[in-house]
Amino acid sequence: MGPTYAGGSQPIIKDGYSILYLPDVNNRELIAAGESPVYYYIPNQVRMARKEGPDKGDYLFNMLRFAGTGGEGVIGGGGDVAGGVLTFSVTGDLPATTREQAEEQITEQVMGSTDSFWGAAGSRKPPLFRPAIIAASTTSVSNVAPTPRGFPAMPTGTRSTTGSDITYTGAPPAPGRRARDGDPAAGGDPAPTGGDNNLDPWYWLMQGQGAGSIDPSGTHAFSGLLGSYPAAICWAAFQGTASPLIVMQNYKLKVWSPVVTVKIHGHWEKIFTHFSAAASGRYLWASVDLKAEFNKMKTDGTITVETLVDTTLPDADKIAERLQERTDLVFSKFMEQAQKVIFDPPQPQVEAAQASSGGLTPWGAGVALKYRRDETQLDLTYEETSQFAYLQDHTISSSLAGMFDEMHADPEAERKYFQTVYLDDWPRRLARVLRPVAAWADGAVEFLSVQVGYPNTQGAINWEGHSFSGSDGNDGTWKFQTAQKQASDVTNAPTGWTPDMTWVKRKVHLAEPPSDIQDPYHRIQIERNVIDLDPGPNGTLLNDTTLEVRADSAGRLAVGPIQLGVMLTDNSQVVEAVFEATDETGEPAGMPQVRFRWNHGDVDVDRTWAIFTGDPAFRPFYRYQVSVTVKGTLFEPGRAWSGGWVRTSGNGPIIVDIPRPDQPGVTVRSVPEDRIRGLRALAAPREGQLPAPAAPAAESAVNGTRGGPDASTVLRFRNYQV
């Protein structure tokens, strides 16, 4: 027939496993017929499941905690977030050796017993052991989040007529309700937030609750999303000797009674009034509360119950008392009648997507109280004699401790069960910020260009480019962004590349230099109009985030402002300076010379000289030579001298050193002083004569500087001997 609670139950604890045994309701008849007596077993606790059986292999457990800032470097980042994901599986399965030893212990107890249900005395065959018949199973997990609601809880308040007010700890909240005690969450939001965090610190949502396996040795899996506080609690507790969670399984066992007569009497008006007074604002009644009220009504006489067992059975009175006090037989028969008169079954309101998350409690679905005036005026009269089959609640619970011993014995085991994920590590946004640096005002740079490359999954480099112009100034920036790949995601990766590196190709595009005649104060020499700052087919491989496209990186020499080290007093004074690029040793670098001239009228105008070589290895060495000319008049000879080459280096301002005529190494071009005195005396008028014309004297003086007669040569000028 099947198991019965009429004979009681027998718990056995073996090797740390707890097992509950029940006898078959017809064991007396089976033994009398020469058959084996039958006994049924059911787990009396749940344990953490393992991969290779009830006592072998790794635990089916994983605790993952995560944290991230969701900054600009994270694709899809939405702000700070921290929490955890907890997954585990539970089972009531027993090791084969443990079950065999427990069965041997039961066999020893029953072989000499004459109990109506347990006794196996006189049996010609050994007992048989079978798993109990489970009609339904509901599994729930306790909640770590701070809540006073219990398991389940009925919030106080006015009676609701719109739906259930029962809240199940650890189960997803109904739309429009709070995910935890605190700020209300928007309807349907999966994870309420707290402050700047995307996940409420006390958030708790456990998936997998609800209907479970009807196989007592089956495995049931759970997965939970936790806020930062429950994650921290679970992380610390599971690594210790305690478990913060309790798993509860409620089995609906199909059991049988012996032949029994059940009598229930009462009045529906009084029963309805009793439930109404005890409602306390609730709408639905869970079976655990119905049982409590049913027992109260039996005690105060609202309902009278009588259970009669076949008197031919030994200890029939004790069996009847056991059936009435320790089983759900009488209560189930009462509910069969009450649901016809004062209760309505609730309408299901569980969304399909959440059905697996546990819309049911460990005590079954609730029922709603209703009022039917025509029927509640009737008396409750129920009498039946039969061998009843009914569903008996059997609830077991257990903590999930047990991993501490394994981790204590093997420190490496902790890595199998506990992981930390830093959300800022993936998906990473690889970014490059590029900014131009150029002296746009001098007009030498037309524009700057840049290209940034990153490989695709096939190893080919994808390029993106941008150009900077003078209208943008040096405040304009360009940002390159792409998803950073893992090294394993790229096949045929280019040599030297790592996931945090990009290729950069920067170029300086120079304008056409102005004509020397058009602008005598500014000289620009350009070796190449397009200067490649990152030579090579793919440029430079870098992992820098901020990059500059700098024009002076193009092998540039920039001298200026160039000023004289003296003041010019009149327009007869002219200074010329020749500039020439050199190497480190002072030898000419092979570039054309540049000449600047200063007059009295423009001596304060700054001069500049720039060279763009296009060679990043170029170093700013140069030299200059100064020539000074003092213009003469028709009667006054001029003078001129030139200094030697002066070597210097570096970009920036310079004051040109002006040589004096008497300095060593200076080449002077002028008329000797004695000749100048003679010419002046010759040109002076005698007494009684008109002044002599100056032109021949000047010509003669000039001839003296052009290889004419020396000072001892006798010259005649207008019949005068000189």
XYZ file of C-alpha atoms in Angstrom:
722
model
C 0.000 0.000 0.000
C 2.441 2.710 1.173
C 4.029 4.427 4.174
C 2.046 5.446 7.208
C 2.525 7.768 10.143
C 0.150 5.687 12.239
C 3.050 3.695 13.628
C 5.306 6.704 14.085
C 8.672 7.302 12.459
C 12.194 6.144 13.196
C 15.126 8.557 12.677
C 18.581 7.085 12.138
C 21.814 9.108 12.254
C 24.755 7.431 10.571
C 28.113 8.951 9.565
C 26.665 12.420 10.042
C 23.663 11.710 7.784
C 20.131 11.810 9.208
C 17.503 9.469 7.722
C 13.827 9.051 8.593
C 12.119 5.653 8.187
C 8.372 4.918 7.951
C 6.663 1.490 7.935
C 4.180 0.269 5.353
C 0.569 0.543 6.486
C -0.076 -3.111 5.505
C 3.057 -4.746 6.935
C 0.937 -7.163 9.053
C -0.895 -8.338 5.975
C 2.336 -8.626 3.951
C 3.992 -10.790 6.595
C 0.864 -12.942 6.905
C 0.920 -13.461 3.135
C 4.564 -14.555 3.235
C 5.859 -11.333 1.687
C 8.654 -9.089 2.902
C 7.714 -6.196 5.168
C 8.411 -2.829 3.545
C 9.995 0.235 5.083
C 10.356 3.662 3.477
C 13.166 6.154 3.922
C 13.372 9.878 3.369
C 16.267 12.297 4.026
C 15.922 14.090 7.313
C 18.322 16.890 6.364
C 19.699 18.558 3.245
C 23.381 18.892 2.536
C 25.619 20.672 0.084
C 25.728 18.599 -3.096
C 29.007 17.372 -4.587
C 30.090 16.614 -8.142
C 30.829 12.900 -7.796
C 28.126 11.813 -5.414
C 26.935 12.600 -1.906
C 30.402 12.315 -0.339
C 32.927 12.653 -3.194
C 34.204 15.421 -5.425
C 34.124 19.178 -5.156
C 31.161 20.928 -3.612
C 28.623 22.379 -6.026
C 29.219 25.803 -4.580
C 30.634 29.064 -5.848
C 30.800 32.473 -4.211
C 31.754 35.313 -6.525
C 32.039 38.889 -5.393
C 32.383 41.781 -7.793
C 33.126 45.491 -7.661
C 33.666 48.243 -10.171
C 33.545 51.983 -10.596
C 32.055 51.974 -14.085
C 34.370 54.785 -15.108
C 35.170 56.006 -18.584
C 37.554 53.104 -19.066
C 34.700 50.582 -18.847
C 32.335 50.019 -21.745
C 28.755 50.341 -20.555
C 29.849 51.430 -17.093
C 27.014 53.042 -15.199
C 28.622 54.049 -11.939
C 29.860 52.329 -8.820
C 28.600 48.826 -8.207
C 29.518 46.090 -5.733
C 27.903 42.830 -4.751
C 28.101 39.106 -5.219
C 26.679 36.089 -7.007
C 26.091 32.967 -4.949
C 25.392 29.589 -6.571
C 25.031 26.281 -4.788
C 23.160 22.988 -4.967
C 21.632 20.912 -2.186
C 20.627 17.278 -2.033
C 19.261 14.689 0.336
C 21.185 11.856 -1.305
C 22.940 9.336 0.934
C 26.141 7.375 0.369
C 25.346 3.769 -0.475
C 27.343 2.403 2.462
C 25.623 4.772 4.896
C 22.166 3.746 3.695
C 23.071 0.044 3.897
C 24.323 0.418 7.459
C 21.161 2.322 8.442
C 18.996 -0.404 6.880
C 20.897 -3.040 8.829
C 20.190 -1.103 12.014
C 16.454 -0.896 11.205
C 16.407 -4.607 10.374
C 17.901 -5.466 13.761
C 15.235 -3.370 15.488
C 12.196 -4.797 13.689
C 13.030 -8.487 13.343
C 12.105 -9.197 16.935
C 9.263 -6.662 17.149
C 5.536 -7.468 17.080
C 4.431 -3.863 16.483
C 1.398 -3.600 14.175
C 3.387 -1.588 11.644
C 7.086 -1.940 12.520
C 7.167 -5.513 13.701
C 8.757 -8.103 11.398
C 8.684 -11.035 13.807
C 7.685 -14.181 11.981
C 8.616 -12.784 8.553
C 10.041 -15.451 6.267
C 11.670 -12.862 4.016
C 14.052 -10.006 4.796
C 12.652 -6.482 4.865
C 12.563 -4.326 1.750
C 13.573 -0.666 1.774
C 12.199 1.905 -0.643
C 12.245 5.698 -0.926
C 9.135 7.402 0.383
C 6.574 8.635 -2.105
C 6.914 12.418 -2.540
C 3.967 14.027 -4.292
C 5.386 17.559 -4.260
C 8.387 19.431 -2.967
C 8.922 23.113 -2.223
C 12.362 24.552 -1.478
C 13.227 27.898 0.091
C 16.339 29.727 1.281
C 16.543 32.064 4.239
C 17.376 35.727 3.763
C 20.499 37.559 4.940
C 19.044 41.020 4.309
C 17.666 42.804 7.393
C 13.912 42.251 7.491
C 11.432 41.575 10.273
C 9.085 39.670 8.007
C 9.934 36.140 9.032
C 9.212 33.141 6.880
C 6.565 33.952 5.723
C 5.187 37.128 7.310
C 1.807 38.797 7.281
C 2.178 42.591 7.314
C -0.335 44.238 9.613
C -2.766 46.782 8.263
C -6.118 47.032 6.608
C -7.412 44.065 4.718
C -6.422 44.050 1.072
C -8.753 43.048 -1.691
C -6.318 43.429 -4.572
C -3.907 40.583 -4.008
C -1.647 38.791 -1.603
C 0.157 40.658 1.155
C 2.254 37.635 2.057
C 5.948 38.290 1.527
C 8.374 35.426 1.233
C 11.873 36.155 2.453
C 14.395 35.581 -0.268
C 11.829 35.445 -3.038
C 11.475 38.137 -5.716
C 9.104 40.914 -4.662
C 5.844 41.432 -6.419
C 5.744 44.404 -8.811
C 5.321 47.617 -6.911
C 6.571 46.180 -3.623
C 9.886 46.763 -1.913
C 12.844 44.563 -2.721
C 13.871 44.993 0.912
C 12.828 47.169 3.805
C 13.862 50.613 2.700
C 13.230 52.877 -0.235
C 10.570 51.517 -2.586
C 11.787 50.270 -5.921
C 10.120 50.962 -9.216
C 7.787 48.232 -10.351
C 9.610 45.491 -12.159
C 13.090 46.837 -11.426
C 15.358 43.836 -10.876
C 17.819 45.572 -8.606
C 17.006 48.703 -6.603
C 19.812 51.143 -6.106
C 21.134 52.924 -3.083
C 22.961 56.228 -3.403
C 25.426 56.246 -6.281
C 25.599 52.455 -6.312
C 23.749 50.579 -9.039
C 22.873 47.808 -6.575
C 21.287 48.354 -3.182
C 23.833 47.377 -0.486
C 21.244 45.086 1.157
C 19.806 43.681 -2.048
C 18.906 39.978 -2.035
C 17.319 37.976 -4.844
C 17.507 34.184 -4.804
C 16.506 32.236 -7.909
C 15.610 28.552 -7.794
C 13.131 28.612 -4.924
C 9.792 26.954 -5.351
C 8.906 23.550 -6.722
C 11.671 21.005 -6.183
C 12.504 17.444 -7.089
C 10.208 14.637 -5.949
C 13.222 12.324 -5.838
C 14.588 12.350 -2.271
C 18.098 11.880 -3.664
C 17.683 14.618 -6.283
C 19.748 17.801 -6.504
C 18.299 21.298 -6.332
C 20.283 24.333 -7.541
C 20.060 27.962 -6.408
C 21.535 31.182 -7.728
C 21.400 34.498 -5.910
C 22.285 38.097 -6.700
C 23.452 39.872 -3.548
C 24.191 43.431 -2.574
C 27.560 44.323 -1.118
C 26.544 43.717 2.513
C 25.052 40.209 2.104
C 27.963 39.356 -0.195
C 30.460 40.342 2.491
C 28.551 38.379 5.138
C 28.328 35.239 3.014
C 31.952 35.525 1.920
C 33.216 35.617 5.487
C 30.750 33.071 6.891
C 31.245 30.389 4.248
C 34.995 30.608 4.719
C 34.479 30.035 8.418
C 32.748 27.350 10.413
C 29.196 28.661 10.111
C 26.684 29.176 7.352
C 24.549 32.317 7.111
C 21.933 30.487 5.031
C 19.344 27.873 5.863
C 17.754 25.746 3.162
C 14.258 24.437 3.868
C 12.512 21.701 1.941
C 8.867 20.878 2.440
C 7.874 17.478 1.131
C 4.292 16.457 0.502
C 4.478 12.775 1.383
C 1.749 10.498 0.153
C 0.884 8.369 3.167
C -1.902 6.017 4.165
C -3.856 5.459 7.318
C -5.161 2.153 8.582
C -8.909 1.629 8.429
C -10.180 4.552 10.474
C -13.365 6.486 11.090
C -13.049 10.283 11.069
C -15.813 12.433 12.553
C -15.789 16.267 12.391
C -18.634 18.408 13.727
C -19.104 22.162 14.014
C -21.047 25.177 12.724
C -19.808 27.117 9.715
C -20.952 30.491 11.086
C -18.741 30.088 14.160
C -15.858 28.771 12.075
C -16.101 31.726 9.685
C -16.284 34.175 12.598
C -13.180 32.609 14.147
C -11.147 32.996 10.958
C -12.421 36.535 10.428
C -11.324 37.584 13.909
C -7.888 36.032 13.383
C -7.379 37.519 9.926
C -5.474 40.625 11.171
C -5.756 42.320 7.801
C -4.448 39.424 5.746
C -6.022 38.351 2.513
C -4.554 34.911 1.895
C -4.114 32.165 4.443
C -1.116 29.848 4.286
C -1.676 26.286 5.420
C 0.622 26.728 8.410
C -1.735 29.401 9.763
C -4.825 27.378 8.900
C -3.489 24.462 10.924
C -2.850 26.716 13.891
C -6.389 28.103 13.816
C -7.825 24.612 13.296
C -6.062 23.400 16.437
C -7.374 26.426 18.373
C -10.931 25.633 17.306
C -10.498 22.028 18.422
C -9.285 23.280 21.774
C -12.073 25.823 22.378
C -14.793 23.473 21.151
C -15.709 25.310 17.964
C -14.934 22.042 16.181
C -15.135 18.556 17.636
C -13.020 15.801 16.140
C -13.137 12.066 16.743
C -10.846 9.441 15.235
C -11.651 5.735 15.609
C -9.231 2.978 14.603
C -9.985 -0.682 14.039
C -10.046 -2.114 17.541
C -8.533 -5.374 16.317
C -5.200 -3.547 16.014
C -3.008 -3.592 19.112
C -2.893 -0.188 20.829
C -5.737 1.108 18.681
C -6.253 4.093 20.998
C -2.621 5.179 20.685
C -2.800 4.805 16.919
C -5.929 6.976 16.820
C -4.278 9.618 19.002
C -1.189 9.580 16.816
C -3.249 10.011 13.664
C -5.125 12.936 15.160
C -2.241 14.788 16.794
C 0.754 14.059 14.584
C -0.641 13.747 11.104
C -2.553 15.936 8.680
C -5.293 13.366 8.128
C -8.037 15.152 10.072
C -6.945 18.605 8.921
C -6.937 17.551 5.271
C -10.489 16.243 5.594
C -11.579 19.490 7.253
C -10.024 21.569 4.446
C -11.803 19.468 1.844
C -15.093 20.589 3.385
C -14.002 24.183 4.181
C -12.948 24.922 0.617
C -16.493 24.189 -0.435
C -18.008 26.620 2.067
C -15.760 29.388 3.472
C -12.557 29.389 1.409
C -11.735 30.116 -2.196
C -8.488 28.986 -3.772
C -6.389 31.987 -4.913
C -6.023 32.961 -8.522
C -2.440 32.380 -9.711
C -0.564 35.646 -10.313
C 2.987 34.394 -10.846
C 4.602 35.612 -14.044
C 5.960 32.877 -16.261
C 9.484 34.289 -16.152
C 9.513 34.139 -12.355
C 7.746 30.843 -11.800
C 11.018 29.073 -11.058
C 11.968 31.654 -8.459
C 9.557 30.420 -5.870
C 6.113 31.962 -5.845
C 5.073 29.218 -3.372
C 5.894 28.875 0.289
C 7.151 25.730 1.980
C 3.611 25.338 3.312
C 1.807 25.355 -0.039
C -0.457 27.903 -1.686
C -2.780 29.984 0.444
C -6.541 30.253 0.282
C -8.814 33.268 0.527
C -11.605 33.609 3.079
C -15.049 34.176 1.580
C -18.584 34.598 2.953
C -21.589 32.670 1.732
C -24.616 33.501 3.856
C -26.671 30.586 2.567
C -23.977 28.025 3.352
C -22.401 29.415 6.521
C -25.737 28.981 8.286
C -25.240 25.220 7.935
C -23.715 22.766 10.364
C -20.400 21.037 9.644
C -20.973 17.311 9.808
C -18.395 14.947 8.371
C -18.122 11.222 9.046
C -16.210 8.677 6.980
C -14.699 5.247 7.552
C -11.942 4.212 5.177
C -8.249 3.536 4.722
C -7.390 7.089 3.760
C -4.564 8.268 1.511
C -3.536 11.865 2.163
C -0.586 14.246 1.799
C 1.530 14.731 4.876
C 3.822 17.763 5.266
C 7.394 16.837 6.083
C 9.686 19.853 6.429
C 13.434 19.557 6.835
C 16.015 22.312 7.048
C 19.739 22.567 7.337
C 22.554 25.079 7.179
C 25.125 24.844 4.420
C 28.232 24.469 6.537
C 30.854 21.870 5.710
C 33.416 23.473 3.421
C 35.599 24.828 6.207
C 37.207 21.470 6.931
C 38.099 20.939 3.281
C 39.570 24.431 2.871
C 41.462 24.054 6.143
C 43.014 20.821 4.887
C 43.698 22.191 1.388
C 44.325 25.961 1.194
C 44.186 25.781 -2.606
C 40.553 24.648 -2.359
C 39.509 28.189 -1.509
C 40.282 29.302 -5.061
C 37.817 26.750 -6.407
C 34.914 28.136 -4.441
C 35.655 31.837 -3.954
C 36.498 34.283 -6.733
C 36.660 38.046 -7.007
C 35.807 39.863 -10.223
C 36.884 43.442 -10.784
C 34.397 44.838 -13.258
C 36.782 47.568 -14.362
C 38.968 44.863 -15.943
C 36.375 43.961 -18.586
C 35.018 45.153 -20.887
C 37.761 47.742 -21.029
C 37.531 50.797 -23.224
C 40.936 51.439 -24.760
C 41.258 55.188 -25.268
C 43.863 57.525 -26.670
C 43.579 61.281 -26.200
C 45.604 63.264 -28.743
C 46.295 66.948 -28.599
C 48.103 69.238 -31.050
C 51.073 71.339 -30.005
C 52.204 73.787 -32.670
C 53.099 77.439 -33.090
C 50.177 78.174 -35.361
C 50.778 81.929 -35.279
C 53.987 81.812 -37.328
C 52.158 80.119 -40.190
C 54.809 77.455 -40.708
C 52.457 74.554 -39.894
C 49.485 74.069 -42.206
C 47.928 71.210 -40.212
C 48.779 68.146 -38.113
C 47.454 64.658 -38.754
C 47.314 61.498 -36.677
C 46.240 57.895 -37.230
C 45.681 55.326 -34.479
C 45.572 51.605 -35.236
C 44.355 48.574 -33.293
C 44.205 44.969 -34.534
C 40.992 43.097 -35.205
C 40.467 39.469 -34.254
C 42.326 38.359 -37.407
C 45.395 40.423 -36.556
C 44.853 43.078 -39.251
C 45.272 46.658 -38.056
C 42.218 48.894 -38.276
C 43.039 52.588 -38.548
C 41.198 55.755 -37.584
C 42.498 59.230 -38.342
C 42.051 62.900 -37.528
C 43.599 66.241 -38.505
C 44.207 69.414 -36.481
C 44.248 72.857 -38.074
C 45.179 76.298 -36.878
C 41.521 77.241 -36.460
C 41.275 74.644 -33.666
C 44.250 76.074 -31.835
C 46.054 73.989 -29.252
C 42.867 73.429 -27.243
C 41.371 70.982 -29.700
C 41.625 67.291 -28.817
C 40.691 64.046 -30.516
C 39.774 60.864 -28.685
C 40.247 57.413 -30.155
C 38.243 54.627 -28.486
C 37.887 50.907 -29.042
C 37.108 47.792 -27.024
C 40.260 46.325 -25.551
C 40.698 42.721 -26.630
C 42.215 39.820 -24.803
C 45.452 38.521 -26.282
C 43.808 35.149 -26.879
C 41.088 36.817 -28.964
C 43.534 37.913 -31.685
C 44.984 35.370 -34.078
C 48.177 36.211 -35.985
C 48.775 39.130 -33.639
C 51.438 41.579 -34.870
C 54.886 41.186 -33.367
C 55.388 43.044 -30.112
C 51.719 43.892 -29.661
C 49.948 43.532 -26.324
C 46.252 44.294 -25.704
C 46.987 47.679 -24.113
C 49.042 48.977 -27.057
C 48.096 50.896 -30.197
C 49.997 52.024 -33.248
C 50.291 55.775 -33.817
C 51.283 57.599 -36.998
C 51.709 61.359 -36.537
C 52.594 63.802 -39.286
C 53.325 67.515 -39.550
C 52.140 69.150 -42.762
C 54.045 72.390 -43.363
C 52.927 75.415 -45.324
C 54.937 76.838 -48.200
C 57.636 79.108 -46.709
C 57.325 82.850 -47.413
C 59.653 84.495 -49.933
C 62.862 86.022 -48.572
C 61.958 89.247 -50.335
C 58.400 89.273 -49.050
C 59.414 88.985 -45.412
C 63.049 89.923 -44.692
C 62.619 89.522 -40.957
C 61.493 85.880 -40.822
C 63.271 83.032 -42.531
C 61.803 79.511 -42.714
C 63.664 76.641 -44.306
C 61.756 73.442 -45.043
C 63.553 70.271 -46.026
C 60.318 68.243 -46.456
C 56.746 69.562 -46.615
C 55.329 66.476 -44.865
C 57.277 65.358 -41.846
C 56.628 61.860 -40.514
C 57.041 61.874 -36.740
C 56.516 58.111 -36.495
C 58.427 56.565 -39.395
C 57.693 53.083 -40.593
C 54.675 51.478 -42.244
C 52.756 51.200 -38.955
C 54.262 54.084 -37.019
C 55.086 53.709 -33.337
C 53.655 51.093 -30.959
C 52.683 52.812 -27.696
C 50.630 52.186 -24.576
C 50.409 55.839 -23.520
C 46.912 57.182 -23.002
C 47.641 60.853 -23.657
C 49.694 61.711 -26.739
C 50.889 64.920 -28.336
C 51.162 65.711 -32.004
C 54.006 68.160 -31.595
C 55.365 70.165 -34.503
C 58.734 70.776 -32.867
C 59.283 67.039 -32.847
C 59.907 67.285 -36.583
C 63.651 68.000 -36.250
C 63.151 71.709 -35.853
C 65.580 74.538 -35.280
C 63.834 77.694 -34.092
C 65.985 80.722 -33.324
C 64.381 83.947 -32.259
C 63.910 86.630 -31.480
C 67.323 87.558 -32.853
C 68.588 90.898 -31.523
C 71.830 92.876 -31.814
C 74.181 93.402 -28.942
C 74.676 97.102 -29.865
C 72.586 100.092 -30.740
C 72.850 101.759 -34.174
C 73.185 105.524 -33.846
C 72.468 106.653 -37.403
C 71.535 105.438 -40.845
C 75.191 105.060 -41.913
C 75.579 101.978 -39.720
C 74.518 98.620 -41.163
C 74.911 95.172 -39.587
C 74.534 91.905 -41.446
C 74.501 88.413 -39.905
C 74.753 85.125 -41.761
C 73.281 82.044 -40.035
C 74.036 78.446 -40.988
C 73.004 75.084 -39.525
C 75.875 72.821 -38.464
C 76.519 69.454 -36.929
C 77.914 68.878 -33.467
C 81.457 69.608 -34.630
C 80.529 72.935 -36.174
C 80.752 71.748 -39.761
C 78.024 72.984 -42.114
C 75.035 70.655 -42.307
C 74.586 71.293 -46.003
C 71.669 73.684 -45.772
C 71.600 77.127 -47.397
C 72.766 80.079 -45.364
C 70.333 82.727 -44.145
C 71.185 86.460 -44.045
C 69.637 89.174 -41.890
C 70.331 92.960 -42.086
C 69.796 95.626 -39.437
C 69.563 99.366 -40.128
C 69.007 102.234 -37.767
C 65.307 102.287 -38.655
C 64.527 98.607 -37.986
C 67.063 97.653 -35.358
C 64.261 96.996 -32.867
C 62.353 94.640 -35.179
C 62.883 91.027 -34.063
C 64.173 88.493 -36.539
C 63.394 84.754 -36.479
C 64.926 81.787 -38.215
C 63.396 78.294 -38.349
C 64.407 75.060 -40.037
C 62.176 71.981 -40.369
C 64.451 69.087 -41.267
C 62.021 66.195 -40.869
C 64.712 64.303 -38.986
C 63.656 63.584 -35.385
C 67.339 63.012 -34.557
C 68.277 66.509 -35.663
C 69.957 68.629 -32.985
C 69.846 72.451 -33.045
C 73.484 73.368 -33.686
C 74.305 76.412 -35.801
C 76.788 79.247 -36.302
C 76.671 82.852 -37.381
C 79.033 85.495 -38.778
C 78.565 89.275 -38.421
C 79.632 91.994 -40.856
C 79.528 95.714 -39.990
C 79.515 98.523 -42.536
C 79.830 102.214 -41.765
C 78.891 104.114 -44.859
C 81.151 106.997 -45.997
C 80.294 110.283 -47.694
C 81.612 112.101 -50.739
C 84.388 113.481 -48.601
C 84.513 110.870 -45.830
C 85.558 107.283 -46.633
C 83.484 104.449 -45.185
C 84.648 101.450 -43.140
C 83.682 97.772 -43.011
C 84.810 94.732 -41.019
C 83.738 91.139 -40.533
C 84.053 88.876 -37.501
C 84.729 85.170 -37.412
C 82.169 82.357 -37.180
C 80.513 82.063 -33.799
C 79.253 78.557 -32.874
C 76.157 78.110 -30.699
C 73.199 75.770 -30.212
C 69.679 75.567 -28.946
C 66.325 76.991 -29.835
C 65.072 80.295 -28.563
C 66.214 83.914 -28.345
C 69.730 85.053 -29.064
C 71.622 88.364 -28.870
C 74.124 88.605 -31.677
C 77.614 89.562 -30.559
C 78.950 92.458 -32.695
C 82.756 92.342 -33.172
C 84.921 95.450 -32.856
C 87.386 96.345 -35.594
C 90.396 95.863 -33.341
C 89.417 92.418 -32.049
C 91.581 89.445 -33.042
C 90.363 87.622 -36.123
C 88.420 90.589 -37.470
C 88.915 91.472 -41.120
C 88.820 95.256 -41.743
C 88.238 96.958 -45.070
C 89.080 100.788 -44.866
C 91.537 103.732 -45.972
C 94.565 104.127 -43.685
C 94.430 107.072 -41.299
C 97.548 108.842 -42.711
C 96.063 108.854 -46.163
C 92.839 110.249 -44.815
C 94.791 113.090 -43.134
C 96.673 113.862 -46.329
C 93.531 113.976 -48.360
C 91.941 116.274 -45.841
C 94.947 118.633 -45.946
C 94.988 118.603 -49.694
C 91.368 119.449 -49.846
C 91.765 122.378 -47.455
C 91.814 125.854 -49.333
C 95.019 128.069 -49.330
C 95.013 131.719 -48.371
C 93.504 133.801 -51.130
C 92.274 130.762 -53.090
C 88.956 129.196 -53.515
C 88.398 125.735 -51.979
C 89.595 122.949 -54.250
C 87.058 120.592 -55.685
C 86.768 117.474 -53.580
C 85.962 114.948 -56.278
C 89.511 114.375 -57.581
C 90.794 114.192 -54.035
C 88.162 111.643 -53.193
C 88.945 109.749 -56.342
C 92.628 109.790 -55.526
C 91.885 108.628 -52.005
C 89.781 105.845 -53.312
C 92.486 104.889 -55.737
C 94.779 104.555 -52.771
C 92.559 101.830 -51.506
C 92.333 100.173 -54.891
C 95.992 99.458 -55.463
C 97.087 102.998 -56.676
C 100.371 104.720 -55.779
C 101.489 104.249 -52.225
C 102.350 107.044 -49.815
C 105.789 107.669 -51.331
C 104.485 108.235 -54.828
C 104.586 111.874 -55.971
C 101.291 112.987 -57.303
C 100.388 116.269 -58.880
C 97.039 117.823 -58.323
C 96.344 121.083 -60.186
C 100.051 121.776 -60.531
C 100.591 121.190 -56.839
C 102.955 118.471 -55.755
C 101.477 116.134 -53.172
